[in-house]
Amino acid sequence: MPGKDEKLYIVMIGLPARGKSTLALRMQETFKRNQIPTRIFNNGNLRRQYRVADTSFADFYRPDNVEAVELRRRFALINMQRAKAYLADKGQVAILDATNVSRERRALIESELKDHPILYIECLNDDQDILHLSILEKVKGPEFAHFSPHDAVNEFLKRIEYYEMIYSALSPERNYIRMDSLHNRILEEKVVDAIPLYSRIRDFLVTDVVKNLFLIRHTETFYNVQDRIGGDPSLTPRGVAQAKALGRFFMNRRISYIFTSKKIRTIQTAERIAEAQKDCTIIPLCEFNEIDGGVCEGMTYQEIQEQMPSVYSAREADKYSYIYPGGEGYASMKQRIEVGIKKAFYLNRHADNIMIIGHRAVNRMILAHFLYRRDEDVPYIYVPQDKFYHIAATQDKKLFELRKYE
Ligand code: F6P
């Protein structure tokens, strides 16, 4: 049983749909795997369970709705009592999962929970695309079933606005980590007390968790056999056979989503794999489109060397930073690839296996995200068509393997 000074309250902070609950769940999973008894106390679950009022309406979150404010305060208090009882018993970490955005609420927590240190973890994320996707996901819940999708989104946005009105920045609190929850980056930290498990928590927060990522390059195309770059070619018969072999290889693994680019070659590869699955959705994302070769699109490397020698030699000299005239370069693709990775991971966050079918340059950038290669080495990462990368990255496991599928 954990000792008294090994126990800890973690209090989540953040506007609705900022990734608090996902982070709390992953943290609980990781701690439990390491024999650290952890439990989440979620105010939203309590509110939905008691159904004292129809809490799907934004009005319930209006800061001047006296009755509702009192109800929400009561739910928060119930969870504080439960968390306290849990730590007094066998628990080691109690995670209070709620918005907790006002100083007033945090003062209440501090006055109720004096027996063990409190670490606040604030989740920030203002990426509008991800926020939109998160809200669409939230309003699929049964509590919004009586609204039209459009009205449900509006109620949720209004709810966020009400929380924004009472948001107070962390400052007098003794221990906190402010997180960019989309990029798993720590923005600010302050630790006054001795916080049990601190380095473990900190490391967990900055780890990109992916249980199984299958990173595949589209199979052979008519351009590949001619050594032409870019364009939107189809698979050759050999490419189709390779894609079918991939389908057979993954037949017994559950793949719910396959993320591809918007190019025919990645979608055709995905279709063969999806055919061998029971229920699999292909999601084409433009963020995973191949590097734009600009004026060189459709040319062979030899043609570029002969017809545009200055382009060829400038790219050879600094392949990572070089930008094709009218097109892109590795460095300039970085941001959109990062967005693609985040979107794919977010949409797939409840599943264990994630599959991305990309292109040579795109897959190099995705690999670089996990491999921490020097920039100048990224454009040379080996990305064959007869093998795929299997990546697993959690706090306890880092796996990288290049595997054959035939
Ligand atoms: O040849 C296939 C391809 O995906 C091209 O479309 C793309 O321009 C190229 O590979 C990227 O590789 P590199 O940066 O080595 O030219």
CSV table of C-alpha atoms and ligand atoms in Angstrom, one decimal:
chain,number,residue,atom,x,y,z
A,1,MET,CA,0.0,0.0,0.0
A,2,PRO,CA,1.4,3.5,-0.9
A,3,GLY,CA,2.7,5.6,2.0
A,4,LYS,CA,0.9,8.7,3.1
A,5,ASP,CA,3.5,11.1,1.5
A,6,GLU,CA,3.3,9.2,-1.8
A,7,LYS,CA,-0.3,10.3,-2.4
A,8,LEU,CA,-1.5,13.0,-4.7
A,9,TYR,CA,-4.5,14.9,-6.0
A,10,ILE,CA,-4.3,15.8,-9.7
A,11,VAL,CA,-6.8,18.5,-10.6
A,12,MET,CA,-7.6,19.0,-14.3
A,13,ILE,CA,-8.3,22.5,-15.5
A,14,GLY,CA,-9.6,23.7,-18.9
A,15,LEU,CA,-12.5,24.8,-21.0
A,16,PRO,CA,-14.8,22.0,-22.3
A,17,ALA,CA,-13.4,19.9,-25.2
A,18,ARG,CA,-9.8,20.7,-24.5
A,19,GLY,CA,-8.7,17.1,-24.0
A,20,LYS,CA,-8.9,16.9,-20.2
A,21,SER,CA,-10.8,13.6,-19.9
A,22,THR,CA,-8.7,11.9,-22.6
A,23,LEU,CA,-5.5,12.9,-20.8
A,24,ALA,CA,-6.9,11.8,-17.4
A,25,LEU,CA,-7.9,8.4,-18.8
A,26,ARG,CA,-4.6,7.8,-20.4
A,27,MET,CA,-2.8,8.8,-17.2
A,28,GLN,CA,-5.0,6.5,-15.2
A,29,GLU,CA,-4.2,3.6,-17.6
A,30,THR,CA,-0.4,4.3,-17.5
A,31,PHE,CA,-0.4,4.5,-13.7
A,32,LYS,CA,-2.4,1.4,-13.2
A,33,ARG,CA,-0.1,-0.5,-15.5
A,34,ASN,CA,2.7,0.5,-13.1
A,35,GLN,CA,0.8,-0.6,-10.0
A,36,ILE,CA,-0.1,2.9,-9.0
A,37,PRO,CA,-3.7,2.8,-7.8
A,38,THR,CA,-5.5,5.7,-9.6
A,39,ARG,CA,-9.1,6.8,-9.9
A,40,ILE,CA,-10.8,9.5,-11.9
A,41,PHE,CA,-13.6,11.6,-10.3
A,42,ASN,CA,-15.5,13.2,-13.1
A,43,ASN,CA,-18.0,15.9,-12.4
A,44,GLY,CA,-19.7,15.6,-15.8
A,45,ASN,CA,-20.4,11.9,-15.2
A,46,LEU,CA,-22.0,12.7,-11.8
A,47,ARG,CA,-24.1,15.4,-13.4
A,48,ARG,CA,-25.3,13.0,-16.1
A,49,GLN,CA,-25.9,10.2,-13.6
A,50,TYR,CA,-28.1,12.3,-11.3
A,51,ARG,CA,-30.1,14.0,-14.1
A,52,VAL,CA,-31.3,16.6,-11.6
A,53,ALA,CA,-32.0,19.0,-14.5
A,54,ASP,CA,-31.5,18.9,-18.3
A,55,THR,CA,-27.9,19.9,-18.2
A,56,SER,CA,-27.4,19.7,-21.9
A,57,PHE,CA,-28.8,23.3,-22.2
A,58,ALA,CA,-26.1,26.0,-22.1
A,59,ASP,CA,-28.3,27.8,-19.6
A,60,PHE,CA,-27.2,25.4,-16.9
A,61,TYR,CA,-23.7,26.8,-17.2
A,62,ARG,CA,-24.6,30.5,-17.1
A,63,PRO,CA,-22.5,32.1,-14.3
A,64,ASP,CA,-25.6,33.9,-12.9
A,65,ASN,CA,-27.9,30.9,-12.9
A,66,VAL,CA,-27.8,30.7,-9.1
A,67,GLU,CA,-29.6,27.3,-8.8
A,68,ALA,CA,-27.4,25.6,-11.3
A,69,VAL,CA,-24.2,27.1,-9.9
A,70,GLU,CA,-25.2,25.6,-6.5
A,71,LEU,CA,-25.9,22.2,-8.1
A,72,ARG,CA,-22.6,22.1,-9.9
A,73,ARG,CA,-20.8,23.1,-6.6
A,74,ARG,CA,-22.5,20.2,-4.9
A,75,PHE,CA,-21.4,17.7,-7.5
A,76,ALA,CA,-17.9,19.0,-7.2
A,77,LEU,CA,-18.0,18.6,-3.5
A,78,ILE,CA,-19.3,15.0,-3.8
A,79,ASN,CA,-16.3,14.2,-5.9
A,80,MET,CA,-13.9,15.9,-3.6
A,81,GLN,CA,-15.3,13.8,-0.7
A,82,ARG,CA,-15.0,10.6,-2.8
A,83,ALA,CA,-11.5,11.4,-3.8
A,84,LYS,CA,-10.5,12.1,-0.2
A,85,ALA,CA,-12.0,8.8,0.9
A,86,TYR,CA,-10.2,7.0,-1.9
A,87,LEU,CA,-6.8,8.4,-0.9
A,88,ALA,CA,-7.5,7.7,2.8
A,89,ASP,CA,-8.0,4.0,1.7
A,90,LYS,CA,-5.9,2.2,-0.9
A,91,GLY,CA,-5.7,4.9,-3.5
A,92,GLN,CA,-2.5,6.7,-4.5
A,93,VAL,CA,-3.6,9.2,-7.1
A,94,ALA,CA,-7.0,10.8,-7.3
A,95,ILE,CA,-7.7,12.7,-10.5
A,96,LEU,CA,-10.5,15.4,-10.3
A,97,ASP,CA,-11.7,15.8,-13.8
A,98,ALA,CA,-13.8,18.9,-14.4
A,99,THR,CA,-13.3,22.4,-15.9
A,100,ASN,CA,-12.2,23.9,-12.5
A,101,VAL,CA,-11.6,27.2,-14.4
A,102,SER,CA,-12.5,29.7,-11.6
A,103,ARG,CA,-10.3,30.7,-8.8
A,104,GLU,CA,-13.3,30.3,-6.5
A,105,ARG,CA,-13.7,26.6,-7.4
A,106,ARG,CA,-10.0,26.0,-6.9
A,107,ALA,CA,-10.1,27.8,-3.6
A,108,LEU,CA,-12.9,25.4,-2.6
A,109,ILE,CA,-10.8,22.4,-3.7
A,110,GLU,CA,-7.8,23.7,-1.7
A,111,SER,CA,-9.9,24.1,1.5
A,112,GLU,CA,-11.5,20.7,1.2
A,113,LEU,CA,-8.4,18.7,0.2
A,114,LYS,CA,-5.6,19.6,2.6
A,115,ASP,CA,-4.4,16.1,3.4
A,116,HIS,CA,-2.2,15.6,0.3
A,117,PRO,CA,-0.5,17.9,-2.2
A,118,ILE,CA,-2.5,19.1,-5.2
A,119,LEU,CA,-1.0,19.3,-8.7
A,120,TYR,CA,-3.1,21.2,-11.2
A,121,ILE,CA,-2.8,20.3,-14.9
A,122,GLU,CA,-4.3,22.9,-17.2
A,123,CYS,CA,-5.1,21.8,-20.8
A,124,LEU,CA,-5.0,24.5,-23.4
A,125,ASN,CA,-5.8,24.1,-27.1
A,126,ASP,CA,-7.1,26.7,-29.4
A,127,ASP,CA,-6.7,24.8,-32.7
A,128,GLN,CA,-10.1,25.5,-34.3
A,129,ASP,CA,-10.2,22.4,-36.5
A,130,ILE,CA,-9.5,20.1,-33.6
A,131,LEU,CA,-11.9,22.0,-31.4
A,132,HIS,CA,-14.6,21.6,-34.0
A,133,LEU,CA,-14.0,17.9,-34.3
A,134,SER,CA,-14.0,17.5,-30.5
A,135,ILE,CA,-17.3,19.3,-30.3
A,136,LEU,CA,-18.9,17.2,-33.0
A,137,GLU,CA,-17.7,14.1,-31.1
A,138,LYS,CA,-19.1,15.5,-27.8
A,139,VAL,CA,-22.6,16.2,-29.2
A,140,LYS,CA,-22.9,12.6,-30.3
A,141,GLY,CA,-23.5,11.8,-26.7
A,142,PRO,CA,-27.0,10.7,-25.5
A,143,GLU,CA,-27.5,14.0,-23.5
A,144,PHE,CA,-27.6,15.9,-26.8
A,145,ALA,CA,-30.0,13.4,-28.6
A,146,HIS,CA,-33.0,15.7,-28.4
A,147,PHE,CA,-31.2,18.5,-30.3
A,148,SER,CA,-30.6,18.8,-34.0
A,149,PRO,CA,-26.8,18.5,-34.7
A,150,HIS,CA,-26.7,22.2,-35.5
A,151,ASP,CA,-28.5,23.2,-32.2
A,152,ALA,CA,-26.4,20.8,-30.2
A,153,VAL,CA,-23.2,22.4,-31.5
A,154,ASN,CA,-24.6,25.9,-30.7
A,155,GLU,CA,-25.5,24.9,-27.1
A,156,PHE,CA,-22.0,23.5,-26.6
A,157,LEU,CA,-20.4,26.6,-28.0
A,158,LYS,CA,-22.5,28.8,-25.7
A,159,ARG,CA,-21.5,26.5,-22.8
A,160,ILE,CA,-17.8,27.2,-23.6
A,161,GLU,CA,-18.5,30.9,-23.7
A,162,TYR,CA,-20.0,30.8,-20.2
A,163,TYR,CA,-16.9,29.0,-18.9
A,164,GLU,CA,-14.7,31.6,-20.6
A,165,MET,CA,-16.5,34.3,-18.6
A,166,ILE,CA,-15.3,32.8,-15.3
A,167,TYR,CA,-11.9,31.6,-16.4
A,168,SER,CA,-9.1,32.8,-14.1
A,169,ALA,CA,-5.5,32.2,-14.9
A,170,LEU,CA,-3.3,30.0,-12.7
A,171,SER,CA,-1.0,32.0,-10.5
A,172,PRO,CA,-1.5,31.8,-6.7
A,173,GLU,CA,-1.8,28.0,-7.0
A,174,ARG,CA,1.3,26.3,-5.6
A,175,ASN,CA,1.8,23.5,-8.1
A,176,TYR,CA,0.8,23.5,-11.7
A,177,ILE,CA,1.6,22.4,-15.2
A,178,ARG,CA,0.1,24.4,-18.1
A,179,MET,CA,-0.1,22.1,-21.2
A,180,ASP,CA,-0.6,22.6,-24.9
A,181,SER,CA,-2.8,19.4,-24.9
A,182,LEU,CA,-2.7,19.1,-28.7
A,183,HIS,CA,1.1,19.1,-29.1
A,184,ASN,CA,1.8,17.5,-25.7
A,185,ARG,CA,4.0,20.5,-24.8
A,186,ILE,CA,4.5,22.0,-21.4
A,187,LEU,CA,4.0,25.8,-21.6
A,188,GLU,CA,4.7,26.6,-18.0
A,189,GLU,CA,5.3,24.8,-14.7
A,190,LYS,CA,5.5,25.8,-11.1
A,191,VAL,CA,6.2,23.4,-8.3
A,192,VAL,CA,6.5,24.6,-4.7
A,193,ASP,CA,5.6,21.4,-2.7
A,194,ALA,CA,7.2,17.9,-3.0
A,195,ILE,CA,4.9,16.3,-5.5
A,196,PRO,CA,5.0,12.5,-5.5
A,197,LEU,CA,5.6,10.9,-9.0
A,198,TYR,CA,6.4,14.4,-10.5
A,199,SER,CA,9.0,13.4,-13.0
A,200,ARG,CA,6.9,10.4,-14.1
A,201,ILE,CA,3.8,12.7,-14.6
A,202,ARG,CA,5.9,15.3,-16.4
A,203,ASP,CA,7.4,12.7,-18.8
A,204,PHE,CA,4.0,11.1,-19.4
A,205,LEU,CA,2.5,14.5,-20.3
A,206,VAL,CA,5.1,15.1,-23.1
A,207,THR,CA,5.0,11.6,-24.5
A,208,ASP,CA,3.1,11.1,-27.7
A,209,VAL,CA,1.1,8.0,-26.9
A,210,VAL,CA,0.5,5.7,-29.8
A,211,LYS,CA,-0.2,2.0,-29.1
A,212,ASN,CA,0.3,0.8,-32.7
A,213,LEU,CA,0.9,3.0,-35.7
A,214,PHE,CA,1.2,1.2,-39.0
A,215,LEU,CA,2.8,3.6,-41.4
A,216,ILE,CA,2.6,2.4,-44.9
A,217,ARG,CA,3.7,3.9,-48.2
A,218,HIS,CA,1.2,3.5,-51.1
A,219,THR,CA,2.2,0.6,-53.3
A,220,GLU,CA,3.7,0.8,-56.8
A,221,THR,CA,2.3,3.3,-59.3
A,222,PHE,CA,2.8,4.0,-63.0
A,223,TYR,CA,4.9,7.0,-62.1
A,224,ASN,CA,7.1,4.9,-59.7
A,225,VAL,CA,8.1,2.6,-62.5
A,226,GLN,CA,9.2,5.6,-64.6
A,227,ASP,CA,10.8,7.4,-61.7
A,228,ARG,CA,8.4,10.4,-62.1
A,229,ILE,CA,7.6,12.6,-59.2
A,230,GLY,CA,4.3,13.9,-57.9
A,231,GLY,CA,1.1,13.8,-60.0
A,232,ASP,CA,-1.9,11.6,-59.3
A,233,PRO,CA,-1.1,8.3,-60.8
A,234,SER,CA,-2.9,5.0,-60.2
A,235,LEU,CA,-1.5,1.7,-58.9
A,236,THR,CA,0.1,-0.7,-61.4
A,237,PRO,CA,-1.1,-4.3,-61.4
A,238,ARG,CA,1.9,-5.1,-59.2
A,239,GLY,CA,0.8,-2.2,-56.9
A,240,VAL,CA,-2.7,-3.7,-56.6
A,241,ALA,CA,-1.2,-7.1,-55.8
A,242,GLN,CA,1.0,-5.5,-53.1
A,243,ALA,CA,-2.1,-3.7,-51.7
A,244,LYS,CA,-4.0,-7.0,-51.5
A,245,ALA,CA,-1.1,-8.6,-49.8
A,246,LEU,CA,-1.2,-5.8,-47.2
A,247,GLY,CA,-4.9,-6.5,-46.8
A,248,ARG,CA,-4.2,-10.2,-46.1
A,249,PHE,CA,-1.4,-9.2,-43.6
A,250,PHE,CA,-3.7,-7.0,-41.6
A,251,MET,CA,-6.8,-9.2,-41.9
A,252,ASN,CA,-6.7,-10.3,-38.2
A,253,ARG,CA,-5.8,-6.8,-36.8
A,254,ARG,CA,-8.7,-4.5,-36.1
A,255,ILE,CA,-8.3,-1.4,-38.2
A,256,SER,CA,-11.2,1.0,-37.8
A,257,TYR,CA,-9.8,3.9,-39.7
A,258,ILE,CA,-7.2,4.3,-42.5
A,259,PHE,CA,-5.9,7.8,-43.0
A,260,THR,CA,-4.6,8.6,-46.5
A,261,SER,CA,-3.8,11.6,-48.6
A,262,LYS,CA,-6.3,12.8,-51.2
A,263,LYS,CA,-4.2,11.2,-53.9
A,264,ILE,CA,-5.6,8.2,-55.9
A,265,ARG,CA,-2.6,6.0,-55.1
A,266,THR,CA,-3.0,6.1,-51.3
A,267,ILE,CA,-6.8,5.7,-51.5
A,268,GLN,CA,-6.4,2.7,-53.8
A,269,THR,CA,-4.0,1.1,-51.5
A,270,ALA,CA,-6.3,1.7,-48.5
A,271,GLU,CA,-9.3,0.3,-50.4
A,272,ARG,CA,-7.6,-3.1,-50.8
A,273,ILE,CA,-6.8,-3.1,-47.1
A,274,ALA,CA,-10.3,-2.0,-46.0
A,275,GLU,CA,-11.8,-4.8,-48.1
A,276,ALA,CA,-10.2,-7.3,-45.9
A,277,GLN,CA,-11.6,-5.7,-42.7
A,278,LYS,CA,-15.1,-5.9,-41.3
A,279,ASP,CA,-15.9,-2.3,-40.8
A,280,CYS,CA,-13.2,0.2,-41.8
A,281,THR,CA,-13.5,3.8,-42.8
A,282,ILE,CA,-11.0,5.5,-45.1
A,283,ILE,CA,-10.4,9.2,-44.2
A,284,PRO,CA,-8.4,11.1,-46.9
A,285,LEU,CA,-6.7,14.2,-45.4
A,286,CYS,CA,-5.0,16.8,-47.6
A,287,GLU,CA,-2.4,17.2,-44.9
A,288,PHE,CA,-0.9,13.9,-46.0
A,289,ASN,CA,-0.6,14.8,-49.7
A,290,GLU,CA,2.9,14.2,-51.1
A,291,ILE,CA,5.4,17.0,-51.3
A,292,ASP,CA,4.3,19.4,-54.1
A,293,GLY,CA,7.0,19.3,-56.7
A,294,GLY,CA,5.8,22.7,-58.2
A,295,VAL,CA,7.3,23.2,-61.7
A,296,CYS,CA,8.9,19.7,-61.5
A,297,GLU,CA,5.7,17.8,-61.0
A,298,GLY,CA,5.5,14.8,-63.4
A,299,MET,CA,9.1,14.9,-64.3
A,300,THR,CA,11.8,12.2,-63.8
A,301,TYR,CA,14.8,13.0,-61.7
A,302,GLN,CA,16.9,12.8,-64.8
A,303,GLU,CA,14.7,15.3,-66.7
A,304,ILE,CA,15.1,17.7,-63.8
A,305,GLN,CA,18.8,17.3,-63.8
A,306,GLU,CA,19.0,17.9,-67.6
A,307,GLN,CA,16.3,20.6,-68.0
A,308,MET,CA,16.6,22.5,-64.7
A,309,PRO,CA,20.2,21.9,-63.4
A,310,SER,CA,20.0,24.8,-60.9
A,311,VAL,CA,16.9,23.3,-59.3
A,312,TYR,CA,18.6,19.9,-59.2
A,313,SER,CA,21.8,21.1,-57.6
A,314,ALA,CA,20.2,23.5,-55.1
A,315,ARG,CA,18.0,20.6,-53.9
A,316,GLU,CA,21.0,18.3,-53.6
A,317,ALA,CA,22.9,20.9,-51.6
A,318,ASP,CA,20.2,21.3,-49.0
A,319,LYS,CA,17.3,18.9,-49.6
A,320,TYR,CA,15.6,19.6,-46.3
A,321,SER,CA,15.2,23.3,-46.7
A,322,TYR,CA,14.9,23.5,-50.5
A,323,ILE,CA,11.5,24.5,-51.8
A,324,TYR,CA,10.6,23.5,-55.4
A,325,PRO,CA,9.7,26.6,-57.4
A,326,GLY,CA,5.9,26.9,-57.1
A,327,GLY,CA,5.8,24.0,-54.8
A,328,GLU,CA,7.0,22.8,-51.4
A,329,GLY,CA,10.0,21.5,-49.5
A,330,TYR,CA,10.5,19.2,-46.5
A,331,ALA,CA,10.8,22.0,-44.0
A,332,SER,CA,7.8,23.9,-45.4
A,333,MET,CA,5.6,20.7,-45.2
A,334,LYS,CA,6.4,20.2,-41.5
A,335,GLN,CA,3.5,22.1,-40.1
A,336,ARG,CA,0.7,20.5,-42.2
A,337,ILE,CA,2.1,17.1,-41.5
A,338,GLU,CA,2.0,17.8,-37.8
A,339,VAL,CA,-1.6,18.9,-38.2
A,340,GLY,CA,-2.4,15.7,-40.1
A,341,ILE,CA,-0.8,13.5,-37.4
A,342,LYS,CA,-2.8,15.3,-34.6
A,343,LYS,CA,-6.0,15.0,-36.6
A,344,ALA,CA,-5.5,11.3,-37.2
A,345,PHE,CA,-4.5,10.6,-33.7
A,346,TYR,CA,-7.4,12.6,-32.3
A,347,LEU,CA,-10.0,10.9,-34.6
A,348,ASN,CA,-8.6,7.5,-33.7
A,349,ARG,CA,-8.0,8.1,-30.0
A,350,HIS,CA,-10.3,5.3,-28.7
A,351,ALA,CA,-8.7,2.6,-30.9
A,352,ASP,CA,-5.5,0.7,-30.3
A,353,ASN,CA,-4.4,0.5,-34.0
A,354,ILE,CA,-3.9,3.4,-36.3
A,355,MET,CA,-3.0,3.2,-39.9
A,356,ILE,CA,-1.7,5.9,-42.2
A,357,ILE,CA,-1.0,5.4,-45.9
A,358,GLY,CA,1.2,8.2,-47.1
A,359,HIS,CA,3.9,8.9,-49.6
A,360,ARG,CA,7.7,8.8,-49.5
A,361,ALA,CA,8.4,12.4,-48.3
A,362,VAL,CA,5.2,12.5,-46.1
A,363,ASN,CA,6.2,9.3,-44.4
A,364,ARG,CA,9.7,10.6,-43.8
A,365,MET,CA,8.2,13.6,-42.0
A,366,ILE,CA,5.9,11.4,-40.0
A,367,LEU,CA,8.8,9.1,-39.0
A,368,ALA,CA,10.9,12.2,-38.1
A,369,HIS,CA,8.1,13.2,-35.7
A,370,PHE,CA,8.8,10.0,-33.7
A,371,LEU,CA,12.5,9.4,-34.4
A,372,TYR,CA,13.9,12.8,-33.6
A,373,ARG,CA,16.3,12.7,-36.6
A,374,ARG,CA,18.5,15.7,-37.5
A,375,ASP,CA,16.7,17.8,-40.1
A,376,GLU,CA,19.3,17.2,-42.8
A,377,ASP,CA,18.9,13.4,-42.4
A,378,VAL,CA,15.1,13.4,-42.8
A,379,PRO,CA,14.9,13.5,-46.6
A,380,TYR,CA,17.0,10.3,-46.8
A,381,ILE,CA,15.0,8.1,-44.4
A,382,TYR,CA,14.4,4.7,-46.0
A,383,VAL,CA,10.7,4.3,-47.0
A,384,PRO,CA,10.3,1.2,-49.2
A,385,GLN,CA,7.1,0.0,-50.8
A,386,ASP,CA,7.4,-3.7,-49.9
A,387,LYS,CA,7.6,-3.0,-46.1
A,388,PHE,CA,5.9,-0.8,-43.6
A,389,TYR,CA,6.8,0.8,-40.3
A,390,HIS,CA,5.3,-0.4,-37.1
A,391,ILE,CA,5.6,2.2,-34.3
A,392,ALA,CA,4.6,1.9,-30.7
A,393,ALA,CA,5.3,4.7,-28.3
A,394,THR,CA,4.1,4.9,-24.8
A,395,GLN,CA,5.9,5.9,-21.6
A,396,ASP,CA,6.9,2.2,-21.0
A,397,LYS,CA,7.6,1.1,-24.5
A,398,LYS,CA,9.3,2.5,-27.6
A,399,LEU,CA,9.2,0.2,-30.6
A,400,PHE,CA,10.3,0.9,-34.2
A,401,GLU,CA,10.3,-1.9,-36.7
A,402,LEU,CA,10.4,-2.2,-40.5
A,403,ARG,CA,8.3,-5.2,-41.5
A,404,LYS,CA,7.7,-7.1,-44.6
A,405,TYR,CA,4.1,-7.9,-45.4
A,406,GLU,CA,4.5,-10.6,-48.1
B,1,F6P,O1,8.9,9.4,-56.4
B,1,F6P,C1,7.9,9.3,-55.5
B,1,F6P,C2,7.8,10.5,-54.6
B,1,F6P,O2,6.8,10.3,-53.7
B,1,F6P,C3,7.5,11.8,-55.3
B,1,F6P,O3,6.2,12.1,-55.6
B,1,F6P,C4,8.1,12.8,-54.4
B,1,F6P,O4,8.4,14.1,-55.0
B,1,F6P,C5,9.4,12.1,-54.0
B,1,F6P,O5,9.0,10.7,-53.9
B,1,F6P,C6,9.9,12.5,-52.6
B,1,F6P,O6,11.2,11.9,-52.4
B,1,F6P,P1,12.5,12.8,-52.6
B,1,F6P,O7,12.4,13.9,-51.6
B,1,F6P,O8,13.6,11.9,-52.2
B,1,F6P,O9,12.6,13.3,-54.0
